[in-house]
Amino acid sequence: MTIPSRTTWTALLRLLTLTVLFALGWLASGAALAGQAVPAVASTEHAADAEIRVLELHNPKRSTGIQIGDYLERRLQVEIAQPYQLAISALPLKGTNRHGIELADVRLEKTSVSASTIYTLLLRYQVFAASTSPAILQLPAERIALNGGPRALVLEVPAWHFWFSPLAAGTVGLAKTNLQPQVPPALISLSKHYQRLALGLLCLLAGLTGLVYVHADRRWLPFMGGAFAQAYRHIRRLPPTQQHEAQALLHLHQAFDRVHGVSLFAAGVDDFVAAHPQFLSLREDIAAFYAQSSQRLFTGQAGDAHFIDGLLTLARRLRHCERRLA
Amino acid sequence: METLVSQNQLTDWRDHALKLEQAVQGVIVGQDKAIRHITIAIFARGHVLLEGGVGVGKTTLLQSIARGIGGSYERIEGTVDLMPNDLVYHTYLGSDGRPQIDEGPLLRSGERLSVFFFNEINRARPQVHALMLRVMAERHLHAFKREYRLPHMVVFADRNQVEKNETFEIPSAARDRFMMEIPIHIPDDRDLRRALMFDTRFQHAETLTQQVPSGILQYDQLNAFSDLLQRHIQASETLEEYALDLWEATQDPARFGITLDSADIHRLVQAGASPRGMGMLLKAARVHAWLMNREHVYPEDIHAVFHEIIAHRLVFQSMYENRRTALSRELTSRILAHIAVPAR
């Protein structure tokens, strides 16, 4: 049996170290994939090198539920013995996209201590991977070369795996393929509402019609264009002056004559209300009107200041009777 | 002062006129309307034609009126052989065997004559009509070489409209001299008819007449009072327009949209009311207004006398003359129903 040389022992030791580190990295990754946020420990290909000492490596606390657009940060603090130094030019380039993981930002801080320099590296990634189903993705492993020393040392940052959750299910397809026969929803009966609406509209219409019927001057409905409606309209247009009293009387007399069919005089008032009972309630007023009219027309006695107003009021009341409202 | 005196006169005379009406109504039942019209004729100083059958109380009515207004009452029966002279005088043999001549019924009472009743005037000849109409218009007559004045006379004439034999219809010009033709009909009221049949007081006309106080009115002052009354009672312009419309409607009823059921209105009227007739209409209307205690004539006053004053003046085409009474009544009613006041 040949005793290995020192170089061989060193190579074996390095291999063992790498194996252990890989195993630890794999375990850490597995734990992370299992949903546990375990801070990863950075490992280097040359971990045994005394020039590089990883102080801490912080990976994202959450390794599941990562979706497109999410930012993931890794923070690595490493102490590098002089004369080695971490060259900024060796850092991965911002904007590099590897398998859908884009390096969004890179920051490097350094602090010098006695014979070494402590570097704090911040790597900020953004996920742009597209997948229609949950998938394991990784923040890529980084290899950062050191310079300044006689040897070519490389600081390796291991990959960090995480579960990528798609925003939409992978089975999303045409909506038509997902259509299922629907049971028609039970309809809420609107018939009662329609009935109430119709009733309300009917009442509104009746009310409006009633208002029109009472107040309108024109002939839109039966009895609306009656003799007294016309008389009322004519008298209303007359100026309330003494000169127009005879004209106002004329309009009202003509209305009585038209309704009665023959000329009506004071002696015929009872016959008038008997033949037209809708005016019965105004019998006394009609008799008073004829007495007043006779005084004005046949004795020359002028009416008072409100003579035409009085005639207008009487004409309106007669119009109401004519329209069967009184 | 003069106005106050006039007012007092009007009031006093109205009281007397109403008292006369009440008194006559007490003995002549069911004829209130006719009595009112006769009262109007007396105060309007107009002569009256009486329209009605026999035995309805015309004589009693006129005798009662004559007793109420005072003066004398005379009567003559129209016959086919009646001559004008029979109205003026009559001859007879006196107790001494010599012929005697006395005044006839027209002159017998002289100026005291207040009511002259000519019964069945259409039985008399036209000569008699002519004399009578002249006396009615002039109220005086020359006879026995002197002038007989009859200033207070009111003539009441009855026409027999049932029998046509031996009658002489009064021509339209003669009818126009009469202010009114007053219908006197048998009362419709059953109780009144019963009273007329069974109440013995109606069997003695003379006794009935005696129940009317004599001299309620002073017949010899009626003419003067009538003039006062006519001056006092006024008619407005509106009423004058109305009366003019009525007049035109009697002349051309078709122009006013008047129609009759039983006659062609375009061919019915030959002549409407005369100016004298319309003057009498307003005269009578004023009396009615006075009786109703008004100082102005109302359309109702005209209505109250319209038929009585206008109907007998209308001249119908000969084909309608035999239905004159019914047609004239219908036409005057339609005129009053169609002519409005105020009309413009």
XYZ file of C-alpha atoms in Angstrom:
670
model
C 0.000 0.000 0.000
C 1.264 3.277 -1.129
C 0.994 6.170 1.232
C -0.628 9.055 -0.570
C 1.374 12.114 -0.992
C 0.566 15.417 0.675
C -0.859 16.722 -2.543
C -3.087 13.715 -2.788
C -4.222 14.169 0.784
C -5.004 17.761 0.071
C -7.006 16.838 -3.001
C -8.928 14.229 -1.056
C -9.594 16.698 1.694
C -10.861 19.206 -0.803
C -13.114 16.597 -2.372
C -14.478 15.627 1.011
C -15.092 19.234 1.883
C -16.908 19.850 -1.327
C -18.956 16.737 -0.826
C -19.946 17.836 2.666
C -20.701 21.323 1.489
C -22.767 20.013 -1.390
C -24.625 17.731 0.945
C -25.267 20.607 3.328
C -26.350 22.815 0.439
C -28.630 20.149 -0.875
C -30.153 19.673 2.545
C -30.648 23.374 2.946
C -32.259 23.575 -0.419
C -34.475 20.617 0.406
C -35.500 22.158 3.677
C -36.325 25.350 1.864
C -38.288 23.493 -0.704
C -40.105 21.803 2.141
C -41.359 25.230 3.150
C -38.858 26.024 5.806
C -36.917 29.266 5.539
C -33.528 28.210 6.614
C -30.692 30.656 6.099
C -28.305 29.131 3.655
C -24.670 29.053 4.260
C -22.583 30.100 1.372
C -20.147 27.659 0.133
C -17.241 28.071 -2.197
C -15.395 25.760 -4.327
C -12.458 26.626 -2.223
C -14.052 26.806 1.128
C -10.980 25.489 2.609
C -9.099 28.453 1.406
C -8.206 30.569 4.324
C -8.541 33.625 2.193
C -12.305 33.299 1.934
C -14.536 33.050 4.890
C -18.272 33.216 4.430
C -19.744 35.078 7.281
C -23.360 34.718 6.415
C -25.656 34.040 3.552
C -29.284 35.088 3.733
C -31.760 33.704 1.281
C -35.416 34.704 0.987
C -37.403 33.569 4.006
C -40.210 32.165 1.894
C -39.569 29.542 -0.695
C -43.116 28.818 -1.719
C -45.892 30.814 -3.292
C -43.407 32.815 -5.345
C -45.145 34.285 -8.339
C -44.131 36.122 -11.404
C -42.964 39.612 -10.628
C -41.862 38.846 -7.086
C -38.526 40.144 -5.877
C -36.149 37.755 -4.100
C -33.042 38.942 -2.321
C -29.943 37.143 -1.353
C -27.413 38.709 0.999
C -23.990 37.374 1.280
C -21.337 38.594 3.738
C -17.932 37.245 3.192
C -14.485 38.041 4.613
C -11.683 37.890 2.126
C -8.140 37.987 3.202
C -5.864 40.469 1.566
C -4.525 40.754 -0.992
C -7.510 39.085 -2.495
C -10.413 41.285 -3.235
C -13.732 41.026 -4.796
C -13.751 42.820 -8.068
C -16.847 44.700 -8.985
C -16.334 43.786 -12.552
C -16.585 40.164 -11.579
C -20.026 40.513 -10.184
C -22.913 39.155 -12.264
C -24.370 41.711 -14.549
C -27.525 43.443 -13.584
C -30.294 42.495 -15.953
C -28.971 39.037 -16.600
C -31.862 36.664 -17.130
C -31.341 33.028 -16.511
C -34.247 30.691 -16.922
C -36.710 33.409 -16.166
C -34.862 34.775 -13.145
C -33.584 38.235 -13.790
C -30.973 39.883 -11.663
C -32.670 43.152 -10.888
C -30.039 44.749 -8.711
C -26.523 44.154 -7.466
C -24.964 46.000 -4.590
C -21.640 45.540 -3.005
C -20.323 47.048 0.179
C -16.962 46.475 1.669
C -15.381 47.095 5.019
C -11.707 46.731 5.642
C -10.559 45.061 8.813
C -6.884 44.446 9.711
C -5.749 41.940 7.067
C -8.974 41.251 5.347
C -11.951 42.899 3.794
C -15.547 42.137 4.587
C -17.826 42.280 1.540
C -21.542 42.459 1.756
C -23.116 41.470 -1.509
C -26.788 42.033 -2.153
C -28.303 40.233 -5.104
C -31.824 41.122 -5.920
C -33.677 38.948 -8.386
C -37.035 39.282 -10.005
C -38.998 36.338 -11.193
C -40.174 36.417 -14.768
C -40.518 32.737 -15.307
C -43.726 31.591 -16.879
C -45.206 28.320 -15.986
C -48.703 27.048 -16.024
C -48.110 24.688 -13.151
C -46.131 24.907 -9.897
C -42.493 24.343 -10.602
C -39.233 24.351 -8.832
C -37.122 27.211 -9.939
C -33.894 28.477 -8.587
C -31.992 31.580 -7.976
C -28.956 30.769 -10.043
C -25.657 29.860 -8.548
C -23.117 32.613 -8.910
C -19.446 32.261 -9.398
C -17.518 35.341 -8.510
C -13.892 35.421 -9.227
C -11.451 37.033 -6.789
C -8.394 38.793 -7.885
C -5.462 40.439 -6.390
C -3.788 37.237 -5.206
C -1.564 34.715 -6.758
C -4.210 32.076 -7.089
C -7.467 32.155 -8.990
C -10.001 31.964 -6.292
C -13.707 31.841 -6.939
C -16.462 32.677 -4.566
C -19.350 30.455 -5.383
C -22.812 31.225 -4.274
C -24.973 28.154 -4.516
C -28.300 28.113 -6.275
C -31.426 28.518 -4.141
C -34.481 26.581 -5.096
C -38.029 27.658 -4.563
C -41.491 26.708 -5.625
C -42.872 28.879 -8.332
C -46.624 29.344 -8.209
C -48.257 30.322 -11.451
C -50.805 33.055 -11.373
C -53.207 31.008 -13.378
C -53.861 27.335 -13.377
C -52.191 25.469 -16.097
C -55.387 23.971 -17.185
C -56.802 27.287 -18.173
C -58.125 26.996 -21.613
C -61.099 28.225 -23.521
C -64.009 28.945 -21.306
C -66.116 27.001 -23.662
C -64.354 23.794 -22.703
C -65.257 24.410 -19.104
C -68.849 25.136 -19.763
C -71.185 22.912 -17.896
C -74.818 22.591 -18.343
C -76.438 24.988 -15.926
C -79.594 24.525 -14.071
C -81.651 27.576 -14.873
C -81.761 29.777 -11.825
C -85.048 30.037 -10.097
C -86.582 33.255 -11.353
C -87.931 35.768 -8.931
C -91.507 36.507 -9.836
C -91.916 40.125 -10.874
C -95.595 39.962 -11.620
C -96.561 41.535 -8.308
C -94.084 44.313 -8.867
C -95.379 44.817 -12.351
C -98.903 44.919 -10.998
C -97.932 47.492 -8.403
C -96.092 49.491 -11.003
C -99.043 49.344 -13.341
C -101.386 50.308 -10.522
C -99.154 53.176 -9.549
C -98.912 54.406 -13.097
C -102.635 54.059 -13.450
C -103.219 56.113 -10.324
C -100.715 58.679 -11.521
C -102.381 58.845 -14.894
C -105.794 59.119 -13.318
C -104.568 61.862 -11.036
C -103.007 63.784 -13.872
C -106.097 63.276 -15.964
C -108.182 64.512 -13.089
C -106.061 67.602 -12.706
C -106.255 68.248 -16.409
C -109.981 67.599 -16.314
C -110.489 70.065 -13.516
C -108.236 72.809 -14.661
C -107.837 72.516 -18.396
C -109.687 74.901 -20.624
C -109.429 73.046 -23.877
C -111.570 70.188 -24.993
C -109.606 67.004 -24.438
C -112.086 64.890 -22.618
C -115.875 64.668 -22.605
C -117.585 67.736 -21.174
C -114.330 69.676 -21.317
C -115.328 71.861 -24.206
C -118.690 72.616 -22.761
C -120.493 75.892 -22.922
C -119.434 77.015 -19.480
C -115.811 76.075 -20.098
C -115.866 78.354 -23.114
C -117.655 81.072 -21.207
C -115.080 80.822 -18.439
C -112.281 81.137 -20.961
C -113.851 84.170 -22.607
C -114.608 85.939 -19.348
C -111.109 85.276 -18.074
C -109.697 87.132 -21.043
C -111.827 90.194 -20.372
C -110.322 93.110 -18.482
C -112.205 93.520 -15.197
C -113.596 96.906 -16.132
C -117.108 98.209 -16.122
C -117.127 98.506 -19.901
C -116.782 94.765 -20.234
C -119.444 93.748 -17.750
C -122.110 93.430 -20.419
C -119.811 91.298 -22.517
C -119.072 89.003 -19.593
C -122.799 88.682 -18.968
C -123.326 87.920 -22.635
C -120.867 85.016 -22.522
C -122.490 83.518 -19.469
C -126.014 83.968 -20.820
C -125.007 82.350 -24.080
C -123.595 79.413 -22.148
C -126.868 78.963 -20.287
C -128.819 79.187 -23.532
C -126.553 76.651 -25.226
C -126.851 74.173 -22.396
C -130.591 74.624 -22.061
C -131.203 74.536 -25.802
C -133.469 77.569 -25.615
C -133.120 81.044 -24.217
C -133.056 80.887 -20.472
C -134.566 83.598 -18.294
C -134.950 84.057 -14.578
C -138.327 82.376 -14.581
C -136.842 79.283 -16.195
C -134.103 78.571 -13.660
C -136.084 75.823 -11.974
C -136.788 74.177 -15.304
C -133.108 74.469 -16.136
C -131.865 72.689 -13.016
C -134.602 70.091 -13.404
C -133.519 69.366 -16.961
C -129.817 69.526 -16.058
C -129.502 68.176 -12.531
C -125.732 68.513 -12.535
C -126.333 72.214 -11.866
C -128.774 71.624 -9.046
C -126.234 72.526 -6.363
C -125.870 75.975 -7.911
C -129.563 76.702 -8.239
C -129.459 79.649 -5.852
C -126.321 81.016 -7.469
C -127.884 80.788 -10.913
C -131.025 82.575 -9.716
C -128.854 85.242 -8.097
C -126.931 85.598 -11.325
C -130.100 86.213 -13.300
C -131.288 88.773 -10.799
C -127.912 90.473 -10.922
C -127.820 90.318 -14.690
C -131.290 91.836 -15.011
C -130.281 94.699 -12.769
C -127.182 95.332 -14.810
C -128.726 94.956 -18.248
C -132.224 96.302 -17.785
C -131.900 98.919 -15.073
C -128.485 100.250 -16.024
C -127.273 99.697 -12.493
C -123.533 99.125 -12.637
C -121.985 96.174 -10.887
C -119.495 96.483 -8.080
C -115.745 96.487 -8.542
C -115.593 92.702 -8.471
C -118.489 92.103 -10.792
C -116.503 90.311 -13.481
C -114.517 88.393 -10.869
C -117.788 87.168 -9.453
C -118.949 86.093 -12.890
C -115.635 84.332 -13.432
C -116.029 82.428 -10.188
C -119.562 81.439 -11.091
C -118.462 80.365 -14.565
C -115.758 78.166 -13.053
C -118.218 76.553 -10.663
C -120.661 75.998 -13.490
C -117.837 74.477 -15.511
C -117.182 72.069 -12.662
C -120.847 71.123 -12.639
C -120.732 70.740 -16.389
C -117.819 68.347 -16.000
C -119.690 66.469 -13.288
C -117.099 67.474 -10.693
C -119.324 69.292 -8.273
C -141.433 116.644 -5.134
C -143.162 115.709 -8.357
C -141.282 112.446 -8.427
C -142.374 111.692 -4.892
C -145.980 112.330 -5.832
C -145.612 110.059 -8.837
C -144.116 107.346 -6.687
C -146.998 107.593 -4.272
C -149.479 107.462 -7.105
C -147.809 104.446 -8.597
C -147.827 102.692 -5.276
C -151.423 103.556 -4.494
C -152.667 102.551 -7.898
C -150.696 99.305 -7.735
C -152.326 98.479 -4.427
C -155.704 99.130 -5.954
C -154.924 97.117 -9.054
C -153.819 94.136 -6.992
C -156.887 94.519 -4.839
C -159.046 94.434 -7.958
C -157.276 91.299 -9.143
C -157.805 89.584 -5.815
C -161.435 90.566 -5.745
C -162.091 89.233 -9.233
C -160.077 86.095 -8.536
C -162.392 85.503 -5.625
C -165.383 85.142 -7.898
C -163.797 83.864 -11.119
C -161.746 80.818 -10.249
C -159.039 79.310 -12.392
C -158.625 82.412 -14.519
C -155.826 84.154 -12.668
C -153.722 84.569 -15.766
C -156.608 85.999 -17.768
C -157.447 88.357 -14.930
C -153.851 89.556 -14.835
C -153.947 90.188 -18.565
C -157.225 92.066 -18.329
C -155.761 94.184 -15.558
C -152.815 94.961 -17.783
C -155.120 95.877 -20.665
C -157.142 98.176 -18.441
C -154.048 100.070 -17.291
C -152.546 100.063 -20.787
C -155.870 101.332 -22.081
C -156.091 98.633 -24.718
C -159.059 96.772 -26.133
C -159.264 93.044 -25.733
C -160.328 90.087 -27.801
C -161.431 87.154 -25.706
C -160.716 83.701 -26.957
C -162.599 80.792 -25.514
C -165.664 78.660 -25.623
C -169.085 79.399 -24.364
C -170.058 79.280 -20.737
C -166.595 79.749 -19.309
C -167.537 82.891 -17.405
C -166.539 85.655 -19.743
C -169.590 87.765 -18.992
C -169.248 87.326 -15.268
C -165.599 88.164 -15.521
C -166.211 91.346 -17.444
C -169.079 92.395 -15.208
C -166.869 91.868 -12.204
C -164.123 93.912 -13.770
C -166.583 96.658 -14.654
C -167.875 96.718 -11.107
C -164.343 96.899 -9.792
C -163.206 99.743 -11.975
C -166.447 101.612 -11.735
C -168.351 103.148 -14.607
C -170.905 101.447 -16.769
C -170.922 98.089 -18.398
C -172.658 97.571 -21.714
C -173.025 94.524 -23.859
C -174.253 93.651 -27.310
C -174.645 90.333 -29.045
C -173.200 89.935 -32.502
C -175.698 88.585 -34.990
C -175.760 88.350 -38.719
C -178.513 90.950 -38.990
C -176.932 93.380 -36.556
C -176.449 96.745 -38.166
C -174.202 99.611 -37.073
C -177.192 101.667 -36.126
C -178.128 99.054 -33.558
C -175.061 100.059 -31.614
C -175.957 103.718 -31.766
C -179.678 103.818 -31.195
C -182.822 101.791 -31.091
C -186.354 102.721 -31.974
C -189.533 101.679 -30.323
C -193.102 102.784 -29.881
C -193.636 104.701 -26.719
C -196.525 104.463 -24.333
C -198.139 107.260 -26.236
C -198.000 105.261 -29.435
C -195.470 107.536 -31.000
C -192.103 106.269 -32.203
C -189.310 106.837 -29.762
C -185.583 106.856 -30.339
C -183.069 106.183 -27.577
C -179.325 105.829 -27.523
C -178.060 102.379 -28.223
C -175.755 100.430 -25.955
C -172.674 102.249 -27.189
C -173.964 105.684 -26.308
C -176.352 104.923 -23.543
C -173.935 105.516 -20.702
C -172.041 108.300 -22.342
C -168.706 109.057 -20.790
C -169.447 106.733 -17.922
C -169.012 103.736 -20.181
C -165.984 101.834 -18.943
C -166.492 98.305 -20.287
C -168.206 97.433 -23.526
C -168.610 93.768 -24.262
C -169.227 92.706 -27.854
C -170.170 89.071 -27.683
C -169.428 86.987 -30.759
C -168.228 89.932 -32.740
C -167.513 87.757 -35.743
C -171.195 87.080 -36.193
C -171.715 90.730 -36.976
C -171.290 92.129 -40.449
C -168.185 94.024 -41.488
C -170.132 97.270 -41.405
C -170.590 96.775 -37.698
C -166.929 95.918 -37.348
C -166.015 99.115 -39.103
C -168.094 101.267 -36.754
C -166.851 99.468 -33.727
C -163.229 99.709 -34.762
C -163.583 103.420 -35.442
C -165.070 104.046 -32.048
C -162.338 101.937 -30.466
C -159.670 104.029 -32.140
C -161.261 107.474 -31.755
C -163.298 106.952 -28.600
C -165.970 109.302 -29.755
C -169.002 109.146 -32.033
C -171.157 111.721 -33.690
C -174.813 110.960 -33.299
C -178.036 112.802 -32.607
C -176.367 115.943 -33.849
C -173.816 115.911 -31.114
C -170.521 114.427 -30.155
C -170.519 111.469 -27.834
C -167.211 111.005 -26.129
C -166.264 107.627 -24.799
C -162.839 108.350 -23.269
C -162.863 105.627 -20.647
C -164.258 102.818 -22.745
C -162.409 99.545 -23.052
C -163.891 97.092 -25.550
C -163.919 93.401 -24.878
C -164.923 91.305 -27.842
C -165.500 87.617 -28.008
C -165.010 85.570 -31.139
C -166.886 82.395 -31.756
C -164.171 80.216 -33.182
C -166.149 77.002 -33.255
C -168.872 77.736 -35.732
C -168.011 79.135 -39.118
C -171.491 79.446 -40.577
C -172.873 82.953 -40.714
C -169.686 84.448 -39.336
C -167.536 87.210 -40.702
C -163.939 86.775 -39.778
C -162.331 89.887 -38.454
C -159.673 90.990 -40.913
C -156.099 91.314 -39.761
C -156.234 95.114 -39.846
C -159.204 95.001 -37.495
C -157.559 92.472 -35.203
C -154.596 94.764 -34.959
C -156.767 97.360 -33.234
C -157.161 95.046 -30.275
C -154.277 95.169 -27.891
C -154.651 91.617 -26.693
C -156.360 88.408 -27.433
C -156.731 86.699 -24.095
C -157.492 83.002 -23.938
C -160.105 82.040 -21.390
C -160.241 78.309 -21.045
C -161.967 75.895 -18.768
C -159.700 75.325 -15.746
C -157.719 72.114 -15.844
C -157.670 71.706 -12.107
C -160.097 68.969 -11.115
C -160.987 70.570 -7.795
C -161.832 73.817 -9.530
C -163.992 71.983 -12.004
C -165.753 70.248 -9.127
C -166.327 73.594 -7.470
C -167.705 75.072 -10.674
C -170.110 72.144 -10.916
C -171.226 71.706 -7.347
C -170.610 74.983 -5.565
C -173.935 76.734 -5.791
C -172.427 80.160 -5.451
C -171.180 79.871 -9.037
C -174.729 79.336 -10.273
C -175.742 82.939 -9.838
C -173.505 85.199 -11.903
C -175.161 88.370 -10.681
C -174.661 87.437 -7.052
C -171.065 86.598 -7.772
C -170.467 89.929 -9.413
C -171.921 91.720 -6.418
C -169.174 90.237 -4.283
C -166.621 92.441 -6.005
C -166.397 95.779 -4.212
C -167.467 98.542 -6.507
C -165.194 101.362 -7.450
C -161.885 99.840 -6.456
C -160.408 101.891 -9.252
C -161.569 105.229 -10.507
C -162.285 104.602 -14.139
C -162.201 108.237 -15.095
C -158.636 108.605 -13.862
C -157.244 105.574 -15.623
C -156.206 107.445 -18.763
C -154.176 109.991 -16.865
C -152.619 107.399 -14.651
C -151.788 105.244 -17.644
C -149.850 108.112 -19.164
C -147.985 108.604 -15.916
C -147.206 104.930 -15.704
C -145.896 104.761 -19.248
C -143.660 107.748 -18.640
C -142.308 106.361 -15.416
C -141.435 102.812 -16.343
C -138.230 102.696 -18.363
C -136.794 100.263 -20.875
C -133.036 99.882 -21.235
C -131.204 99.781 -24.535
C -130.603 96.078 -24.107
C -134.287 95.479 -23.718
C -135.076 97.635 -26.720
C -132.666 95.534 -28.771
C -134.379 92.442 -27.491
C -137.805 93.778 -28.444
C -136.522 94.638 -31.899
C -135.185 91.112 -32.289
C -138.567 89.762 -31.268
C -140.273 91.965 -33.789
C -137.976 90.833 -36.596
C -138.493 87.261 -35.566
C -142.263 87.662 -36.020
C -141.595 88.874 -39.548
C -138.954 86.365 -40.583
C -138.703 83.583 -38.057
C -136.549 81.418 -40.320
C -133.761 83.987 -40.150
C -133.488 83.294 -36.444
C -133.349 79.561 -36.915
C -136.899 79.062 -35.718
C -138.714 76.018 -37.005
C -142.112 74.536 -36.401
C -142.952 70.874 -36.357
C -146.254 71.205 -38.139
C -145.640 73.981 -40.650
C -143.108 75.176 -43.160
C -141.661 78.180 -41.431
C -140.595 79.734 -44.730
C -144.177 79.799 -45.976
C -146.071 80.287 -42.762
C -145.846 83.987 -42.015
C -147.272 86.464 -44.450
C -146.900 89.471 -42.174
C -145.430 89.821 -38.741
C -146.330 92.141 -35.943
C -147.170 95.746 -36.814
C -145.452 98.795 -35.343
C -148.680 99.475 -33.453
C -148.576 95.954 -32.128
C -144.988 96.282 -30.929
C -145.835 99.613 -29.339
C -148.689 97.943 -27.493
C -146.332 95.151 -26.489
C -144.007 97.562 -24.735
C -146.964 99.444 -23.280
C -148.353 96.298 -21.742
C -144.876 95.204 -20.629
C -144.469 98.442 -18.733
C -147.762 97.846 -16.953
C -146.615 94.358 -16.037
C -143.327 95.705 -14.719
C -145.273 98.209 -12.634
C -147.505 95.469 -11.269
C -144.326 93.553 -10.369
C -143.154 96.645 -8.482
C -140.321 97.441 -10.861
C -139.361 100.653 -12.530
C -137.691 99.011 -15.488
C -139.026 96.564 -18.005
C -137.492 93.093 -17.888
C -137.745 90.431 -20.584
C -140.105 88.592 -18.265
C -142.536 91.480 -18.598
C -142.539 91.089 -22.352
C -142.899 87.336 -22.062
C -145.914 87.773 -19.813
C -147.878 89.479 -22.569
C -146.092 88.439 -25.751
C -148.442 85.760 -26.925
C -151.569 87.694 -25.989
C -150.403 90.773 -27.862
C -148.617 89.276 -30.857
C -150.391 86.047 -31.754
C -153.600 87.573 -33.159
C -151.589 90.091 -35.172
C -149.634 87.516 -37.135
C -150.930 87.064 -40.651
C -150.494 83.532 -41.868
C -150.720 82.173 -45.362
C -154.303 81.174 -46.059
C -153.409 77.502 -46.045
C -152.487 77.811 -42.379
C -155.300 80.114 -41.258
C -157.579 77.317 -40.159
C -154.900 76.270 -37.666
C -154.183 79.806 -36.562
C -154.704 79.363 -32.831
C -152.345 76.400 -32.460
C -149.750 77.693 -34.900
C -149.639 81.176 -33.438
C -149.193 79.764 -29.955
C -146.401 77.490 -31.161
C -144.688 80.249 -33.112
C -144.714 82.798 -30.317
C -143.372 80.177 -27.930
C -140.554 79.303 -30.331
C -139.704 82.960 -30.815
C -139.374 83.496 -27.085
C -137.317 80.327 -26.793
C -134.907 81.257 -29.545
C -134.354 84.960 -29.150
C -131.696 85.533 -26.543
C -130.968 88.546 -24.430
C -128.368 89.859 -24.409
C -127.738 88.721 -27.963
C -124.702 90.758 -28.871
